[in-house]
Short mmCIF file of C-alpha atoms in Angstrom, two decimals:
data_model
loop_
_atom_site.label_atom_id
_atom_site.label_comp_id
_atom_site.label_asym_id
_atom_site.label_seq_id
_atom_site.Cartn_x
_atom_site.Cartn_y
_atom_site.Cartn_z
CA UNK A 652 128.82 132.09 93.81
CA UNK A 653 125.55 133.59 91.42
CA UNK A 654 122.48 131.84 93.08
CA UNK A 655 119.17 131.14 92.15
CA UNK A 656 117.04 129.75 94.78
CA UNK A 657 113.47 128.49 95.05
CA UNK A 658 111.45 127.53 97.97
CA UNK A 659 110.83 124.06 97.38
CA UNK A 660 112.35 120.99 95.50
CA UNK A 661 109.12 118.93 95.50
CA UNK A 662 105.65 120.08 96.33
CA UNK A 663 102.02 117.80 96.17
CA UNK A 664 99.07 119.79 95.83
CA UNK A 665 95.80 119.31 95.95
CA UNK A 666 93.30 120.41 92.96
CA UNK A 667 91.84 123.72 94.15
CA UNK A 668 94.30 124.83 96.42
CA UNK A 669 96.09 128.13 95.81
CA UNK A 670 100.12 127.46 95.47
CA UNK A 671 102.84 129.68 95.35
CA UNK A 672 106.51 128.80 94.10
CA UNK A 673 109.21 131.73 95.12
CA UNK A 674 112.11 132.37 93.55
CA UNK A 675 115.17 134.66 94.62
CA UNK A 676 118.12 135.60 92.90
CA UNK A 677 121.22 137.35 94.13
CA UNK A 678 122.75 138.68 91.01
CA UNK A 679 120.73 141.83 90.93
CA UNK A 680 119.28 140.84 87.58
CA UNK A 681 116.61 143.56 86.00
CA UNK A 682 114.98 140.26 84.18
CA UNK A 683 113.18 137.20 85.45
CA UNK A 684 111.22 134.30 84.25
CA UNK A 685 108.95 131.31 85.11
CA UNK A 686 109.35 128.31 82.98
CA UNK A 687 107.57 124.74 82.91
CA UNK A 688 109.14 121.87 81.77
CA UNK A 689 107.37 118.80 80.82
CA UNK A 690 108.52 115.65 78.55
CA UNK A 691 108.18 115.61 75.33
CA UNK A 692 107.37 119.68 74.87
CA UNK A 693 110.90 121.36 76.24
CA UNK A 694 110.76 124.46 78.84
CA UNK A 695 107.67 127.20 77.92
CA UNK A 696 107.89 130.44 78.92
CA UNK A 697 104.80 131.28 81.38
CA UNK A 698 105.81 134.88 82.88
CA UNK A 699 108.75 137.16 82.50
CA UNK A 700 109.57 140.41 84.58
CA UNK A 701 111.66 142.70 83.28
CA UNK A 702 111.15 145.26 86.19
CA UNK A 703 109.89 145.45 89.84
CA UNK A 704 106.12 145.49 89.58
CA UNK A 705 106.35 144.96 85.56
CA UNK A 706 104.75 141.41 84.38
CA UNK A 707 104.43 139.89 80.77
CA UNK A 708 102.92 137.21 79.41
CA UNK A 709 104.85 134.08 77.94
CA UNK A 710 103.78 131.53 75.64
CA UNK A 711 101.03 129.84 78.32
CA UNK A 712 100.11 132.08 80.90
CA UNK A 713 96.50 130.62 81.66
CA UNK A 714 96.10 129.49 84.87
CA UNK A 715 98.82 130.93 86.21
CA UNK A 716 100.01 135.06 87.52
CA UNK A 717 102.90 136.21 89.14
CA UNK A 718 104.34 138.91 91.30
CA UNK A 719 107.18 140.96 91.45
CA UNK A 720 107.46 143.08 94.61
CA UNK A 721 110.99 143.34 94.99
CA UNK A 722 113.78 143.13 92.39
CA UNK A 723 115.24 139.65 93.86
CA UNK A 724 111.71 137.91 94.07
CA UNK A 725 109.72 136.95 91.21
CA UNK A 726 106.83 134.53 92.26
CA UNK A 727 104.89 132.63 90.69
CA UNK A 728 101.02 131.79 91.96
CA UNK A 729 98.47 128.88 90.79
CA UNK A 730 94.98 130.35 91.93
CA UNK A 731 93.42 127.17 91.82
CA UNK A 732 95.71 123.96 90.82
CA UNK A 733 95.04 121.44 88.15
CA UNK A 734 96.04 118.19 87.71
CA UNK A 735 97.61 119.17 84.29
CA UNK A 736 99.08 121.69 86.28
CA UNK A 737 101.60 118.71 87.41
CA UNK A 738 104.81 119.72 85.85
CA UNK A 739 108.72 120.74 86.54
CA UNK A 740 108.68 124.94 87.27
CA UNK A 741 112.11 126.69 86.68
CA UNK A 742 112.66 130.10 87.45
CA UNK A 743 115.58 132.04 85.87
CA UNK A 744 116.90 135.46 85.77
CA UNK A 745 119.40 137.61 83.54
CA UNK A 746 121.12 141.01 82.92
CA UNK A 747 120.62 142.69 80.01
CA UNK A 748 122.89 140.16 78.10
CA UNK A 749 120.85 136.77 77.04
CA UNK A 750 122.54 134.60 79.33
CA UNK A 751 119.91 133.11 81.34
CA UNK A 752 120.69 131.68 85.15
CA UNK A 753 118.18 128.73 86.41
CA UNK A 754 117.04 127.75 89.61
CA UNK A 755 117.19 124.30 90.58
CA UNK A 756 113.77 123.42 89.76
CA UNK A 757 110.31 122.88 91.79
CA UNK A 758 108.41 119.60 90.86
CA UNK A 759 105.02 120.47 91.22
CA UNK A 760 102.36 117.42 91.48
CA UNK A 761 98.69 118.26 92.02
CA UNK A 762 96.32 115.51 93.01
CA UNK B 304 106.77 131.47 67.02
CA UNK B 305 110.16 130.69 65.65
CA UNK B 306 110.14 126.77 66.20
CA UNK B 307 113.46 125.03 66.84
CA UNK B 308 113.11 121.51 66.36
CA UNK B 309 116.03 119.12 68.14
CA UNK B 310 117.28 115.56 66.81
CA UNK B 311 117.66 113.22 68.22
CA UNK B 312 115.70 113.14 71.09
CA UNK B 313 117.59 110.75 72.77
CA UNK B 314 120.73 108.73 72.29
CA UNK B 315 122.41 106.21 74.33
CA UNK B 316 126.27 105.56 73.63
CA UNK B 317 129.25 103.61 75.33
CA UNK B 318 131.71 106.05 77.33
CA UNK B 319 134.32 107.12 74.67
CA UNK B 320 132.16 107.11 71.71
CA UNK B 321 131.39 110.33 70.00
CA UNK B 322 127.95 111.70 69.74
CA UNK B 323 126.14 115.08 67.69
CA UNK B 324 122.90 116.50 68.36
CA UNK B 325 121.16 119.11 66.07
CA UNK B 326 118.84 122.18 66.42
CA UNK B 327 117.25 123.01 63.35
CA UNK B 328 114.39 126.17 62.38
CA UNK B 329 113.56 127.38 59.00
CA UNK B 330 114.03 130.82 60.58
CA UNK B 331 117.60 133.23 60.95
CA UNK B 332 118.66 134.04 64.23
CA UNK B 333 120.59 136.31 65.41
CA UNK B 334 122.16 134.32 67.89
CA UNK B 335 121.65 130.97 69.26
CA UNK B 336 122.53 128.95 72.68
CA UNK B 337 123.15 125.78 74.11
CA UNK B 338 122.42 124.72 77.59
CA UNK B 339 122.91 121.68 79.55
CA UNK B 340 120.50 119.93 82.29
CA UNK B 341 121.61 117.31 84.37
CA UNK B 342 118.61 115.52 86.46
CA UNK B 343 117.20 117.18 89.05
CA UNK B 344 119.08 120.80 88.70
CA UNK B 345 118.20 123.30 86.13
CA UNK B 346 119.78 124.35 82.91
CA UNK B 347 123.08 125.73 82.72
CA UNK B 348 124.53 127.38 79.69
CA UNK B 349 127.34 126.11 77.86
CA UNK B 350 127.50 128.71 74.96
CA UNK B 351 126.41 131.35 72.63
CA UNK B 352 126.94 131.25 68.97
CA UNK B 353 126.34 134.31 66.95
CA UNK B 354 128.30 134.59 63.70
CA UNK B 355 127.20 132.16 60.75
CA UNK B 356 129.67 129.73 60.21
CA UNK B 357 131.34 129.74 63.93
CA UNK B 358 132.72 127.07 65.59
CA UNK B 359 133.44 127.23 69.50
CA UNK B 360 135.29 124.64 71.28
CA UNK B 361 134.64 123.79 75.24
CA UNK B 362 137.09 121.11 76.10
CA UNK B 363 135.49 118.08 74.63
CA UNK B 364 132.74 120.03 73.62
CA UNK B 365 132.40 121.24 69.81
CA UNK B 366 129.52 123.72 68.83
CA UNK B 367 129.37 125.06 65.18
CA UNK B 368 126.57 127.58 63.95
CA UNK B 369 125.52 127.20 60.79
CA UNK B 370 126.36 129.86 57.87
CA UNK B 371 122.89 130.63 57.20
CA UNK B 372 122.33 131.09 61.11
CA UNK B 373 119.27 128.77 60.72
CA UNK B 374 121.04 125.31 62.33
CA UNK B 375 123.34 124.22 64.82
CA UNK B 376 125.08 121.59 66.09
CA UNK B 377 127.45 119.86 69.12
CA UNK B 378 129.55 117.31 68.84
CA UNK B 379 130.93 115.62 72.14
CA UNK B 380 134.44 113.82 71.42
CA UNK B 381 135.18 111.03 73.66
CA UNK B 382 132.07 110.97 75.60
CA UNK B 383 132.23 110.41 79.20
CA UNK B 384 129.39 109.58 81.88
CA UNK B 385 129.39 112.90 82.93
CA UNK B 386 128.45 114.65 79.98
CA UNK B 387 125.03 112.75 80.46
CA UNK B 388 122.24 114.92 80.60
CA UNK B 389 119.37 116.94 78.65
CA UNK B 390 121.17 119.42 75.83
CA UNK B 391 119.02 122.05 74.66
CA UNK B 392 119.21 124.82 72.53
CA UNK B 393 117.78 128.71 72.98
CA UNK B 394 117.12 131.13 70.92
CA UNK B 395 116.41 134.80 72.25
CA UNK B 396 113.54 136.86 70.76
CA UNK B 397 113.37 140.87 71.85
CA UNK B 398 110.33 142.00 71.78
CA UNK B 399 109.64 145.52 72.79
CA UNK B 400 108.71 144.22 76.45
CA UNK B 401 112.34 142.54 76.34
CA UNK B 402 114.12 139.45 76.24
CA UNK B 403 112.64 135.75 76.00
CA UNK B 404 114.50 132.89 75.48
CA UNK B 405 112.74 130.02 73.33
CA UNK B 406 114.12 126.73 73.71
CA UNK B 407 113.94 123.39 71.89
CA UNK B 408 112.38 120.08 72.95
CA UNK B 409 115.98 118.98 74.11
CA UNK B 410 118.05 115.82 73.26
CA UNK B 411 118.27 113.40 76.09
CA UNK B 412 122.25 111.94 76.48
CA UNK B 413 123.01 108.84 78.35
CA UNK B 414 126.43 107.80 78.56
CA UNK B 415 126.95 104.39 79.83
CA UNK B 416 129.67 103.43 81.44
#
């Protein structure tokens, strides 16, 4: 079974602190992505990866940057969390065909 | 930023009734999906449309893309409680540093028993 995984379902923050969300995948997928999800606006794109080491810019990467060491691990890092940095992250990856595979989700609230 | 704009965002209906959500842009696309998010798990996708005018059936499920490829829409026959959940609809933009996938604002389903 294709698997997404990310380190944590829930996760409280405090404003400053420096938070990191993982994400795996074991589909050996060239492509992965960092989403945010929040009512009313639909997922937006922060990151993708198309490559180990390669990063791009989605639709609101400020405040946010993200690693990608190895080909299964995309991460995604908040230098210093914001309260309207409180949101639903999903991470996703895919081939080379658009079909995109999502993680279960990390609800991120920072205090 | 191709916009795609989803109606209605929510609708509540009695287990058995039928329901259809829409995903509208003024722009083409070359292709367009449909994913489904049930609470607390992430989206999963249901399908990919491509050729104006299609129609693609999964089980109770009916998607049709429109003929100008600018709209699309699902119909769920004979709704049932488990078919609530957050529909949304992607479109992919390449770009030369690869594949994005834009998605709506999502229509909210609640089937009630």
């Amino acid at each position: 079974d294709v698997k997404v995984t990310q380190s944590s379902r829930y996760l409280v923050k405090r404003t400053g602190e420096k938070v990191f969300l993982e994400c795996v995948q074991d589909m050996d997928h060239e492509n992965m992505f960092w989403y945010r999800q929040d009512p009313g606006l639909g997922l937006r794109l922060i990151y993708f990866s198309y490559d180990v080491k390669m990063k791009e810019k989605g639709d609101i990467p400020e405040g946010y940057s993200v690693s990608r060491e190895k080909k299964e691990r995309f991460s995604l890092i908040l230098e210093s969390a914001s309260t309207n940095q409180t949101s639903m992250y999903l991470c996703a990856s895919s081939s080379q065909v658009d079909d995109l595979f999502f993680g279960p989700g990390t609800r991120l609230t920072v205090l | 930023t191709q916009l795609l704009e989803q109606s209605p965002q929510f609708l509540s209906i009695q287990e058995g009734e039928n329901l259809t959500v829409y995903c509208n842009s003024s722009s083409v696309f070359s292709s367009l999906q449909w994913y489904r998010q049930e609470p607390g798990e992430g989206p999963v996708l249901l399908v990919t449309v491509v050729t104006g005018g299609e129609v693609k059936k999964l089980k109770r499920l009916t998607f049709q893309f429109g003929d100008a490829r600018k709209d699309s829409s699902l119909h769920i026959t004979a709704a049932q409680t488990g078919d609530t959940g957050l529909y949304l609809c992607a479109h992919n933009i390449k770009g030369a540093a690869g594949n994005k996938l834009t998605f709506g604002g999502g229509t909210r389903v609640l089937v009630k028993p």
